[in-house]
mmCIF file of N, CA and C in Angstrom:
data_model
loop_
_atom_site.group_PDB
_atom_site.id
_atom_site.type_symbol
_atom_site.label_atom_id
_atom_site.label_comp_id
_atom_site.label_asym_id
_atom_site.label_seq_id
_atom_site.Cartn_x
_atom_site.Cartn_y
_atom_site.Cartn_z
ATOM 1 N N LEU A 293 0.987 -1.308 0.139
ATOM 2 C CA LEU A 293 -0.172 0.505 0.184
ATOM 3 C C LEU A 293 0.681 1.036 -0.125
ATOM 4 N N VAL A 294 2.076 1.405 0.904
ATOM 5 C CA VAL A 294 2.498 1.989 0.474
ATOM 6 C C VAL A 294 3.331 2.582 -0.589
ATOM 7 N N GLY A 295 4.078 1.007 -0.563
ATOM 8 C CA GLY A 295 4.708 1.628 -2.021
ATOM 9 C C GLY A 295 3.961 2.300 -3.255
ATOM 10 N N GLY A 296 2.347 1.483 -3.206
ATOM 11 C CA GLY A 296 1.929 2.203 -4.258
ATOM 12 C C GLY A 296 1.971 3.440 -4.403
ATOM 13 N N ALA A 297 1.280 4.498 -2.676
ATOM 14 C CA ALA A 297 1.131 5.261 -2.622
ATOM 15 C C ALA A 297 2.136 6.231 -3.350
ATOM 16 N N LEU A 298 3.302 5.816 -2.874
ATOM 17 C CA LEU A 298 5.005 6.679 -3.606
ATOM 18 C C LEU A 298 4.881 6.685 -4.906
ATOM 19 N N VAL A 299 4.633 5.647 -5.049
ATOM 20 C CA VAL A 299 4.735 5.135 -6.739
ATOM 21 C C VAL A 299 3.960 6.484 -7.493
ATOM 22 N N LEU A 300 2.654 6.736 -7.255
ATOM 23 C CA LEU A 300 1.433 7.522 -7.409
ATOM 24 C C LEU A 300 1.839 9.516 -7.253
ATOM 25 N N ALA A 301 2.056 9.521 -6.148
ATOM 26 C CA ALA A 301 2.434 10.694 -5.908
ATOM 27 C C ALA A 301 3.920 10.783 -6.631
ATOM 28 N N ALA A 302 5.451 10.016 -6.556
ATOM 29 C CA ALA A 302 6.148 9.990 -7.481
ATOM 30 C C ALA A 302 5.777 10.446 -9.361
ATOM 31 N N ALA A 303 4.927 10.215 -9.675
ATOM 32 C CA ALA A 303 4.591 9.939 -11.194
ATOM 33 C C ALA A 303 3.591 11.436 -10.877
ATOM 34 N N ALA A 304 2.698 11.836 -9.902
ATOM 35 C CA ALA A 304 2.031 12.922 -10.309
ATOM 36 C C ALA A 304 3.389 14.254 -10.533
ATOM 37 N N ALA A 305 4.566 14.237 -9.264
ATOM 38 C CA ALA A 305 5.483 15.133 -9.152
ATOM 39 C C ALA A 305 5.878 15.386 -10.319
ATOM 40 N N VAL A 306 5.899 14.222 -11.163
ATOM 41 C CA VAL A 306 6.823 14.370 -12.600
ATOM 42 C C VAL A 306 5.625 15.354 -13.846
ATOM 43 N N VAL A 307 4.579 15.177 -13.456
ATOM 44 C CA VAL A 307 3.325 15.475 -14.378
ATOM 45 C C VAL A 307 3.388 16.763 -13.553
ATOM 46 N N PHE A 308 3.352 17.118 -12.739
ATOM 47 C CA PHE A 308 3.316 18.372 -12.361
ATOM 48 C C PHE A 308 4.167 19.605 -12.103
ATOM 49 N N TRP A 309 5.720 19.118 -11.891
ATOM 50 C CA TRP A 309 6.660 19.281 -11.981
ATOM 51 C C TRP A 309 8.072 19.372 -12.317
ATOM 52 N N PRO A 310 7.967 19.204 -13.495
ATOM 53 C CA PRO A 310 8.946 18.809 -14.416
ATOM 54 C C PRO A 310 10.664 19.323 -13.557
ATOM 55 N N ARG A 311 11.390 18.199 -13.379
ATOM 56 C CA ARG A 311 12.500 18.782 -13.150
ATOM 57 C C ARG A 311 13.696 19.900 -14.014
ATOM 58 N N THR A 312 13.288 19.427 -14.849
ATOM 59 C CA THR A 312 13.734 20.391 -15.731
ATOM 60 C C THR A 312 13.665 21.492 -16.527
ATOM 61 N N VAL A 313 12.716 21.507 -15.188
ATOM 62 C CA VAL A 313 11.483 23.480 -15.080
ATOM 63 C C VAL A 313 12.294 24.089 -13.514
ATOM 64 N N ARG A 314 12.522 25.270 -14.767
ATOM 65 C CA ARG A 314 13.413 26.349 -12.815
ATOM 66 C C ARG A 314 12.584 27.783 -12.858
ATOM 67 N N ILE A 315 12.555 27.719 -12.019
ATOM 68 C CA ILE A 315 11.733 29.117 -11.425
ATOM 69 C C ILE A 315 12.930 29.667 -10.605
ATOM 70 N N ASP A 316 13.215 30.930 -11.222
ATOM 71 C CA ASP A 316 14.033 31.926 -10.384
ATOM 72 C C ASP A 316 13.700 33.379 -10.773
ATOM 73 N N ALA A 317 13.826 33.484 -10.052
ATOM 74 C CA ALA A 317 13.708 35.630 -9.907
ATOM 75 C C ALA A 317 14.685 36.452 -9.948
ATOM 76 N N THR A 318 15.955 35.500 -10.213
ATOM 77 C CA THR A 318 17.093 36.340 -10.292
ATOM 78 C C THR A 318 18.116 36.457 -11.638
ATOM 79 N N ASP A 319 17.589 35.575 -12.380
ATOM 80 C CA ASP A 319 17.808 34.941 -14.039
ATOM 81 C C ASP A 319 17.611 35.867 -14.658
ATOM 82 N N ARG A 320 17.589 37.162 -14.937
ATOM 83 C CA ARG A 320 17.865 38.098 -16.124
ATOM 84 C C ARG A 320 16.628 37.336 -17.115
ATOM 85 N N ALA A 321 17.579 36.673 -17.524
ATOM 86 C CA ALA A 321 17.219 36.048 -18.972
ATOM 87 C C ALA A 321 15.475 35.532 -18.807
ATOM 88 N N LEU A 322 15.987 34.286 -17.885
ATOM 89 C CA LEU A 322 14.778 33.621 -17.511
ATOM 90 C C LEU A 322 13.203 35.209 -17.105
ATOM 91 N N VAL A 323 13.437 35.992 -16.220
ATOM 92 C CA VAL A 323 13.227 36.435 -15.660
ATOM 93 C C VAL A 323 12.219 37.845 -17.516
ATOM 94 N N ALA A 324 13.376 38.227 -17.914
ATOM 95 C CA ALA A 324 12.548 38.670 -19.764
ATOM 96 C C ALA A 324 12.488 37.991 -20.264
ATOM 97 N N ARG A 325 12.301 36.634 -20.376
ATOM 98 C CA ARG A 325 11.463 35.572 -21.564
ATOM 99 C C ARG A 325 9.570 35.714 -20.672
ATOM 100 N N GLY A 326 9.492 35.620 -19.428
ATOM 101 C CA GLY A 326 8.538 35.648 -18.723
ATOM 102 C C GLY A 326 7.533 37.324 -18.954
ATOM 103 N N GLU A 327 8.315 38.040 -19.317
ATOM 104 C CA GLU A 327 7.169 38.838 -19.086
ATOM 105 C C GLU A 327 6.533 39.504 -19.911
ATOM 106 N N PRO A 328 6.702 38.872 -21.300
ATOM 107 C CA PRO A 328 5.591 39.763 -22.220
ATOM 108 C C PRO A 328 4.830 38.308 -22.349
ATOM 109 N N LEU A 329 5.093 36.400 -21.199
ATOM 110 C CA LEU A 329 4.362 35.990 -21.524
ATOM 111 C C LEU A 329 3.211 36.321 -20.518
ATOM 112 N N TYR A 330 3.102 37.108 -19.641
ATOM 113 C CA TYR A 330 2.521 37.746 -18.091
ATOM 114 C C TYR A 330 1.871 38.480 -18.866
ATOM 115 N N ARG A 331 2.320 38.950 -20.145
ATOM 116 C CA ARG A 331 1.398 40.535 -20.277
ATOM 117 C C ARG A 331 0.415 40.040 -21.307
ATOM 118 N N GLN A 332 0.511 38.908 -21.989
ATOM 119 C CA GLN A 332 -0.035 38.291 -23.229
ATOM 120 C C GLN A 332 -1.069 37.538 -22.473
ATOM 121 N N HIS A 333 -1.070 36.356 -21.289
ATOM 122 C CA HIS A 333 -1.855 35.390 -20.747
ATOM 123 C C HIS A 333 -2.387 35.374 -18.935
ATOM 124 N N CYS A 334 -1.476 36.158 -19.043
ATOM 125 C CA CYS A 334 -2.137 36.613 -17.324
ATOM 126 C C CYS A 334 -2.494 37.843 -16.647
ATOM 127 N N ALA A 335 -1.943 38.969 -17.817
ATOM 128 C CA ALA A 335 -2.021 40.285 -17.547
ATOM 129 C C ALA A 335 -4.159 40.741 -17.630
ATOM 130 N N SER A 336 -4.321 39.950 -18.894
ATOM 131 C CA SER A 336 -6.216 40.308 -18.617
ATOM 132 C C SER A 336 -6.553 40.380 -17.616
ATOM 133 N N CYS A 337 -6.934 39.049 -17.035
ATOM 134 C CA CYS A 337 -7.869 38.689 -15.086
ATOM 135 C C CYS A 337 -6.563 39.457 -14.277
ATOM 136 N N HIS A 338 -5.284 39.148 -13.960
ATOM 137 C CA HIS A 338 -4.293 39.661 -12.837
ATOM 138 C C HIS A 338 -3.398 40.667 -12.935
ATOM 139 N N GLY A 339 -4.133 42.182 -13.463
ATOM 140 C CA GLY A 339 -3.624 42.826 -13.685
ATOM 141 C C GLY A 339 -2.497 43.505 -14.261
ATOM 142 N N ALA A 340 -1.911 44.120 -14.917
ATOM 143 C CA ALA A 340 -0.431 44.929 -15.728
ATOM 144 C C ALA A 340 0.747 44.805 -14.959
ATOM 145 N N ARG A 341 0.160 45.629 -13.689
ATOM 146 C CA ARG A 341 0.880 46.215 -12.554
ATOM 147 C C ARG A 341 1.033 44.123 -11.544
ATOM 148 N N LEU A 342 0.362 43.542 -11.986
ATOM 149 C CA LEU A 342 -0.176 42.320 -10.568
ATOM 150 C C LEU A 342 -1.160 42.691 -9.513
ATOM 151 N N GLU A 343 -1.361 43.628 -9.864
ATOM 152 C CA GLU A 343 -2.500 43.552 -8.938
ATOM 153 C C GLU A 343 -3.660 43.280 -9.059
ATOM 154 N N GLY A 344 -4.104 42.531 -9.337
ATOM 155 C CA GLY A 344 -5.457 41.576 -9.231
ATOM 156 C C GLY A 344 -6.439 42.320 -9.765
ATOM 157 N N GLN A 345 -8.230 41.381 -9.543
ATOM 158 C CA GLN A 345 -9.180 41.951 -9.509
ATOM 159 C C GLN A 345 -9.498 43.303 -8.768
ATOM 160 N N PRO A 346 -10.605 43.954 -8.331
ATOM 161 C CA PRO A 346 -11.067 43.970 -7.621
ATOM 162 C C PRO A 346 -11.960 43.626 -6.819
ATOM 163 N N ASP A 347 -11.645 44.114 -5.403
ATOM 164 C CA ASP A 347 -12.275 43.050 -4.242
ATOM 165 C C ASP A 347 -12.224 41.725 -4.539
ATOM 166 N N TRP A 348 -11.156 41.321 -4.942
ATOM 167 C CA TRP A 348 -11.102 40.138 -4.848
ATOM 168 C C TRP A 348 -10.803 39.246 -4.453
ATOM 169 N N GLN A 349 -10.931 39.413 -2.924
ATOM 170 C CA GLN A 349 -11.286 38.627 -1.661
ATOM 171 C C GLN A 349 -12.979 37.948 -1.399
ATOM 172 N N SER A 350 -13.372 39.130 -2.062
ATOM 173 C CA SER A 350 -15.070 38.490 -1.724
ATOM 174 C C SER A 350 -15.974 37.814 -3.144
ATOM 175 N N ARG A 351 -16.338 35.937 -3.127
ATOM 176 C CA ARG A 351 -17.545 35.882 -3.998
ATOM 177 C C ARG A 351 -17.821 37.123 -4.900
ATOM 178 N N ASN A 352 -18.174 36.793 -6.489
ATOM 179 C CA ASN A 352 -18.829 38.030 -7.093
ATOM 180 C C ASN A 352 -20.061 36.992 -7.845
ATOM 181 N N GLU A 353 -21.151 37.518 -8.369
ATOM 182 C CA GLU A 353 -22.582 37.359 -8.604
ATOM 183 C C GLU A 353 -22.855 35.543 -8.724
ATOM 184 N N ARG A 354 -21.775 34.589 -9.373
ATOM 185 C CA ARG A 354 -21.504 33.766 -9.518
ATOM 186 C C ARG A 354 -20.684 32.534 -8.406
ATOM 187 N N GLY A 355 -19.914 33.461 -7.861
ATOM 188 C CA GLY A 355 -20.139 32.103 -6.079
ATOM 189 C C GLY A 355 -18.455 32.322 -6.178
ATOM 190 N N ARG A 356 -17.582 33.070 -7.194
ATOM 191 C CA ARG A 356 -16.603 32.973 -8.353
ATOM 192 C C ARG A 356 -15.487 34.065 -7.251
ATOM 193 N N LEU A 357 -14.196 33.401 -6.770
ATOM 194 C CA LEU A 357 -13.352 34.916 -6.277
ATOM 195 C C LEU A 357 -12.663 35.628 -7.094
ATOM 196 N N PRO A 358 -12.533 36.817 -7.904
ATOM 197 C CA PRO A 358 -11.902 37.206 -8.797
ATOM 198 C C PRO A 358 -10.520 37.165 -8.394
ATOM 199 N N ALA A 359 -9.812 37.100 -9.815
ATOM 200 C CA ALA A 359 -8.415 37.099 -9.790
ATOM 201 C C ALA A 359 -7.371 37.543 -8.573
ATOM 202 N N PRO A 360 -6.250 37.089 -8.137
ATOM 203 C CA PRO A 360 -5.685 37.374 -6.614
ATOM 204 C C PRO A 360 -4.457 38.176 -7.219
ATOM 205 N N PRO A 361 -4.090 39.331 -6.852
ATOM 206 C CA PRO A 361 -2.611 40.162 -7.403
ATOM 207 C C PRO A 361 -2.016 39.249 -7.288
ATOM 208 N N HIS A 362 -0.958 39.106 -7.981
ATOM 209 C CA HIS A 362 0.675 38.678 -7.493
ATOM 210 C C HIS A 362 1.126 39.446 -7.315
ATOM 211 N N ASP A 363 1.128 40.522 -6.716
ATOM 212 C CA ASP A 363 2.391 41.306 -6.216
ATOM 213 C C ASP A 363 2.532 41.253 -5.037
ATOM 214 N N ASP A 364 3.326 41.850 -3.595
ATOM 215 C CA ASP A 364 2.963 41.499 -2.345
ATOM 216 C C ASP A 364 1.459 41.788 -1.694
ATOM 217 N N SER A 365 0.913 42.286 -2.345
ATOM 218 C CA SER A 365 -0.543 42.093 -1.511
ATOM 219 C C SER A 365 -1.706 41.244 -1.386
ATOM 220 N N GLY A 366 -0.813 39.673 -2.426
ATOM 221 C CA GLY A 366 -1.840 39.178 -2.863
ATOM 222 C C GLY A 366 -1.528 38.034 -1.701
ATOM 223 N N HIS A 367 -1.974 37.021 -2.184
ATOM 224 C CA HIS A 367 -1.318 35.920 -1.462
ATOM 225 C C HIS A 367 -0.465 34.490 -1.995
ATOM 226 N N THR A 368 -0.350 34.928 -3.580
ATOM 227 C CA THR A 368 0.273 34.461 -4.640
ATOM 228 C C THR A 368 2.011 33.402 -3.689
ATOM 229 N N TRP A 369 2.383 34.404 -3.483
ATOM 230 C CA TRP A 369 4.253 34.093 -2.657
ATOM 231 C C TRP A 369 4.059 33.428 -1.814
ATOM 232 N N HIS A 370 2.821 33.307 -1.165
ATOM 233 C CA HIS A 370 2.146 32.284 -0.009
ATOM 234 C C HIS A 370 2.834 30.496 -0.132
ATOM 235 N N HIS A 371 2.569 30.346 -1.576
ATOM 236 C CA HIS A 371 2.811 28.910 -1.841
ATOM 237 C C HIS A 371 3.890 28.813 -2.572
ATOM 238 N N PRO A 372 4.406 27.745 -2.610
ATOM 239 C CA PRO A 372 5.130 27.016 -2.923
ATOM 240 C C PRO A 372 5.927 27.134 -4.316
ATOM 241 N N ASP A 373 6.364 26.759 -4.944
ATOM 242 C CA ASP A 373 6.721 26.970 -6.780
ATOM 243 C C ASP A 373 5.522 25.727 -7.240
ATOM 244 N N GLU A 374 6.100 24.791 -6.946
ATOM 245 C CA GLU A 374 5.254 23.307 -7.348
ATOM 246 C C GLU A 374 3.749 23.372 -7.182
ATOM 247 N N ILE A 375 2.992 24.363 -6.568
ATOM 248 C CA ILE A 375 2.194 24.719 -6.299
ATOM 249 C C ILE A 375 1.336 25.791 -7.681
ATOM 250 N N LEU A 376 2.352 26.708 -7.955
ATOM 251 C CA LEU A 376 1.741 27.455 -7.901
ATOM 252 C C LEU A 376 1.898 26.919 -10.181
ATOM 253 N N PHE A 377 3.486 26.183 -10.360
ATOM 254 C CA PHE A 377 3.149 25.913 -11.671
ATOM 255 C C PHE A 377 2.124 24.795 -11.898
ATOM 256 N N GLY A 378 1.480 24.178 -11.099
ATOM 257 C CA GLY A 378 0.818 23.076 -11.176
ATOM 258 C C GLY A 378 -0.965 23.655 -10.975
ATOM 259 N N LEU A 379 -1.007 24.747 -10.264
ATOM 260 C CA LEU A 379 -2.217 25.280 -10.749
ATOM 261 C C LEU A 379 -1.966 26.925 -11.727
ATOM 262 N N THR A 380 -1.107 26.598 -12.401
ATOM 263 C CA THR A 380 -1.086 27.304 -13.827
ATOM 264 C C THR A 380 -1.078 26.967 -15.163
ATOM 265 N N LYS A 381 -0.476 25.185 -14.819
ATOM 266 C CA LYS A 381 -0.396 24.501 -15.870
ATOM 267 C C LYS A 381 -1.634 24.062 -15.754
ATOM 268 N N GLU A 382 -2.593 23.179 -15.242
ATOM 269 C CA GLU A 382 -3.453 22.618 -14.554
ATOM 270 C C GLU A 382 -5.285 23.163 -14.478
ATOM 271 N N GLY A 383 -4.743 24.345 -13.694
ATOM 272 C CA GLY A 383 -6.017 25.380 -13.609
ATOM 273 C C GLY A 383 -6.155 25.208 -11.861
ATOM 274 N N LEU A 384 -7.402 25.495 -11.476
ATOM 275 C CA LEU A 384 -7.378 25.442 -10.405
ATOM 276 C C LEU A 384 -8.272 24.399 -9.867
ATOM 277 N N VAL A 385 -7.722 23.114 -9.656
ATOM 278 C CA VAL A 385 -7.971 21.838 -9.865
ATOM 279 C C VAL A 385 -9.278 21.622 -8.087
ATOM 280 N N PRO A 386 -9.992 21.877 -7.837
ATOM 281 C CA PRO A 386 -10.810 22.052 -6.594
ATOM 282 C C PRO A 386 -10.219 20.221 -5.949
ATOM 283 N N GLY A 387 -9.996 20.602 -5.225
ATOM 284 C CA GLY A 387 -9.750 19.722 -4.135
ATOM 285 C C GLY A 387 -8.185 19.648 -4.243
ATOM 286 N N LYS A 388 -7.359 19.904 -4.771
ATOM 287 C CA LYS A 388 -5.865 20.057 -5.293
ATOM 288 C C LYS A 388 -5.252 21.237 -4.429
ATOM 289 N N TYR A 389 -6.052 22.105 -5.878
ATOM 290 C CA TYR A 389 -5.722 23.470 -5.311
ATOM 291 C C TYR A 389 -6.593 24.355 -4.983
ATOM 292 N N GLY A 390 -7.523 23.520 -5.016
ATOM 293 C CA GLY A 390 -8.726 24.827 -3.795
ATOM 294 C C GLY A 390 -9.169 23.890 -3.602
ATOM 295 N N PRO A 391 -10.449 24.591 -3.056
ATOM 296 C CA PRO A 391 -11.358 23.739 -1.523
ATOM 297 C C PRO A 391 -12.285 23.100 -2.506
ATOM 298 N N PRO A 392 -12.344 21.786 -2.510
ATOM 299 C CA PRO A 392 -13.963 20.717 -2.769
ATOM 300 C C PRO A 392 -14.611 21.295 -2.997
ATOM 301 N N GLY A 393 -15.305 21.158 -4.490
ATOM 302 C CA GLY A 393 -16.356 21.321 -5.036
ATOM 303 C C GLY A 393 -16.045 23.020 -5.997
ATOM 304 N N TYR A 394 -14.922 23.369 -5.163
ATOM 305 C CA TYR A 394 -15.015 25.481 -5.895
ATOM 306 C C TYR A 394 -14.600 25.770 -7.435
ATOM 307 N N VAL A 395 -15.032 25.809 -8.280
ATOM 308 C CA VAL A 395 -15.549 26.721 -9.852
ATOM 309 C C VAL A 395 -14.273 27.955 -10.154
ATOM 310 N N SER A 396 -13.182 27.764 -10.651
ATOM 311 C CA SER A 396 -12.885 28.851 -10.613
ATOM 312 C C SER A 396 -12.721 29.464 -12.055
ATOM 313 N N ASP A 397 -12.507 30.573 -12.168
ATOM 314 C CA ASP A 397 -12.253 31.138 -13.698
ATOM 315 C C ASP A 397 -10.972 31.145 -14.003
ATOM 316 N N MET A 398 -10.102 30.254 -12.778
ATOM 317 C CA MET A 398 -8.463 30.490 -13.824
ATOM 318 C C MET A 398 -8.479 29.081 -14.976
ATOM 319 N N PRO A 399 -7.550 29.502 -15.428
ATOM 320 C CA PRO A 399 -7.434 28.556 -16.840
ATOM 321 C C PRO A 399 -6.386 27.229 -16.970
ATOM 322 N N ALA A 400 -6.512 26.087 -17.534
ATOM 323 C CA ALA A 400 -5.285 25.621 -17.245
ATOM 324 C C ALA A 400 -4.715 25.686 -18.526
ATOM 325 N N PHE A 401 -3.676 26.421 -18.348
ATOM 326 C CA PHE A 401 -2.554 26.745 -19.788
ATOM 327 C C PHE A 401 -1.323 25.845 -20.074
ATOM 328 N N ARG A 402 -1.552 24.180 -20.317
ATOM 329 C CA ARG A 402 -1.392 23.494 -20.221
ATOM 330 C C ARG A 402 -1.539 23.188 -22.115
ATOM 331 N N GLY A 403 -0.911 22.696 -22.903
ATOM 332 C CA GLY A 403 -1.088 22.918 -24.192
ATOM 333 C C GLY A 403 -1.067 24.790 -25.212
ATOM 334 N N ALA A 404 -1.195 26.160 -24.516
ATOM 335 C CA ALA A 404 -1.411 27.209 -24.632
ATOM 336 C C ALA A 404 -0.321 27.639 -24.768
ATOM 337 N N LEU A 405 0.778 27.052 -23.083
ATOM 338 C CA LEU A 405 2.028 27.403 -22.038
ATOM 339 C C LEU A 405 3.538 25.936 -22.604
ATOM 340 N N SER A 406 4.252 26.214 -23.128
ATOM 341 C CA SER A 406 5.188 25.073 -22.802
ATOM 342 C C SER A 406 5.817 24.990 -20.442
ATOM 343 N N ASP A 407 5.755 23.976 -20.341
ATOM 344 C CA ASP A 407 6.190 24.080 -19.043
ATOM 345 C C ASP A 407 7.667 24.977 -18.940
ATOM 346 N N GLU A 408 8.294 25.508 -20.315
ATOM 347 C CA GLU A 408 9.544 26.026 -19.833
ATOM 348 C C GLU A 408 8.483 27.911 -20.006
ATOM 349 N N ASP A 409 7.529 27.821 -20.557
ATOM 350 C CA ASP A 409 6.800 29.487 -20.666
ATOM 351 C C ASP A 409 6.557 29.585 -19.243
ATOM 352 N N ILE A 410 5.948 28.881 -18.614
ATOM 353 C CA ILE A 410 5.131 29.041 -17.682
ATOM 354 C C ILE A 410 5.947 29.157 -16.406
ATOM 355 N N ALA A 411 7.326 28.295 -16.481
ATOM 356 C CA ALA A 411 7.878 28.319 -15.490
ATOM 357 C C ALA A 411 8.824 30.066 -15.301
ATOM 358 N N ALA A 412 8.677 30.661 -16.563
ATOM 359 C CA ALA A 412 9.200 32.054 -17.066
ATOM 360 C C ALA A 412 8.535 32.887 -16.270
ATOM 361 N N ALA A 413 7.514 33.106 -16.564
ATOM 362 C CA ALA A 413 6.295 33.778 -16.610
ATOM 363 C C ALA A 413 5.884 33.803 -14.892
ATOM 364 N N LEU A 414 6.034 32.523 -13.764
ATOM 365 C CA LEU A 414 6.252 32.756 -12.907
ATOM 366 C C LEU A 414 7.730 33.373 -12.192
ATOM 367 N N SER A 415 8.386 33.261 -13.427
ATOM 368 C CA SER A 415 9.695 33.917 -12.360
ATOM 369 C C SER A 415 9.365 35.504 -12.461
ATOM 370 N N PHE A 416 8.794 36.356 -13.958
ATOM 371 C CA PHE A 416 8.634 37.087 -13.923
ATOM 372 C C PHE A 416 8.163 37.836 -12.477
ATOM 373 N N ILE A 417 7.318 37.308 -12.149
ATOM 374 C CA ILE A 417 5.591 37.570 -11.307
ATOM 375 C C ILE A 417 7.218 37.340 -10.524
ATOM 376 N N GLN A 418 8.027 36.098 -9.682
ATOM 377 C CA GLN A 418 7.947 36.621 -8.708
ATOM 378 C C GLN A 418 9.449 37.760 -8.412
ATOM 379 N N SER A 419 9.965 38.116 -9.735
ATOM 380 C CA SER A 419 11.097 38.525 -9.528
ATOM 381 C C SER A 419 10.192 40.161 -8.999
ATOM 382 N N ARG A 420 9.099 40.638 -9.293
ATOM 383 C CA ARG A 420 8.425 42.066 -8.729
ATOM 384 C C ARG A 420 7.883 41.865 -7.282
ATOM 385 N N TRP A 421 8.642 40.787 -6.149
ATOM 386 C CA TRP A 421 8.526 40.381 -5.093
ATOM 387 C C TRP A 421 9.394 41.300 -4.189
ATOM 388 N N SER A 422 9.003 42.342 -3.672
ATOM 389 C CA SER A 422 10.193 42.607 -2.747
ATOM 390 C C SER A 422 10.560 41.912 -1.860
ATOM 391 N N PRO A 423 12.223 42.344 -1.842
ATOM 392 C CA PRO A 423 12.769 41.787 -0.601
ATOM 393 C C PRO A 423 12.392 41.506 0.637
ATOM 394 N N GLU A 424 11.917 41.845 0.966
ATOM 395 C CA GLU A 424 10.304 41.750 2.468
ATOM 396 C C GLU A 424 9.871 40.529 2.075
ATOM 397 N N VAL A 425 8.895 40.076 1.021
ATOM 398 C CA VAL A 425 8.459 39.261 0.969
ATOM 399 C C VAL A 425 9.249 37.674 0.476
ATOM 400 N N ARG A 426 9.876 38.198 -0.055
ATOM 401 C CA ARG A 426 10.727 37.159 -0.432
ATOM 402 C C ARG A 426 11.812 37.034 0.313
ATOM 403 N N ARG A 427 11.871 37.135 1.567
ATOM 404 C CA ARG A 427 12.557 37.082 2.993
ATOM 405 C C ARG A 427 11.498 36.124 3.926
ATOM 406 N N ALA A 428 10.347 36.495 4.145
ATOM 407 C CA ALA A 428 9.178 36.365 4.464
ATOM 408 C C ALA A 428 9.299 34.547 3.254
ATOM 409 N N ARG A 429 9.175 34.679 2.944
ATOM 410 C CA ARG A 429 8.097 33.081 1.403
ATOM 411 C C ARG A 429 9.517 32.444 2.232
ATOM 412 N N GLY A 430 11.074 32.784 1.599
ATOM 413 C CA GLY A 430 11.509 31.747 2.046
ATOM 414 C C GLY A 430 12.278 30.855 3.367
ATOM 415 N N GLU A 431 11.775 31.975 4.453
ATOM 416 C CA GLU A 431 11.677 30.967 5.786
ATOM 417 C C GLU A 431 10.140 30.383 5.980
ATOM 418 N N MET A 432 9.221 30.808 5.554
ATOM 419 C CA MET A 432 7.706 30.348 5.365
ATOM 420 C C MET A 432 7.779 28.401 4.647
ATOM 421 N N LEU A 433 8.729 28.494 3.787
ATOM 422 C CA LEU A 433 8.830 27.417 3.014
ATOM 423 C C LEU A 433 9.509 26.542 4.424
ATOM 424 N N ARG A 434 10.908 27.446 4.522
ATOM 425 C CA ARG A 434 11.684 26.114 5.371
ATOM 426 C C ARG A 434 10.717 25.746 6.168
ATOM 427 N N ASN A 435 10.021 26.690 7.016
ATOM 428 C CA ASN A 435 9.431 26.214 8.292
ATOM 429 C C ASN A 435 7.970 25.319 7.565
ATOM 430 N N ARG A 436 7.599 25.411 6.486
ATOM 431 C CA ARG A 436 6.433 24.270 6.273
ATOM 432 C C ARG A 436 7.047 22.567 5.933
ATOM 433 N N SER A 437 8.847 22.443 5.420
ATOM 434 C CA SER A 437 9.599 21.123 5.368
ATOM 435 C C SER A 437 10.289 20.877 6.282
ATOM 436 N N ARG A 438 9.808 21.556 7.584
ATOM 437 C CA ARG A 438 10.285 20.514 8.956
ATOM 438 C C ARG A 438 9.073 19.917 9.316
#
């Protein structure tokens, strides 16, 4: 039973987080590649300045949450890279990246963006976080792994 669970977990990790993909907010070439991808595929919902949609923490008339900001004021930085990558690639899958039964307007970018494009767009987003947020995120992620 445990062996089967480990095989499934390893397979899921390969599907959602390819080892060849690297998110790096300090890699200028990767960030430069990610900026136009963000502008083309993400900014229409998450904002040209990563500010998100107005009133993003309140459900709209359809019961869905508007697109959150990806700047320091949002919660994007609270998530590990693997989650951000999977959510971008697969969309907000209820029970995996969102509450069970939750429906989101977040599309899946599998097929529209390569894994490398997704990593570049996420690198661009992370490059816009303040040094304080980057430090807090690093500490938070280190504490999660303990």
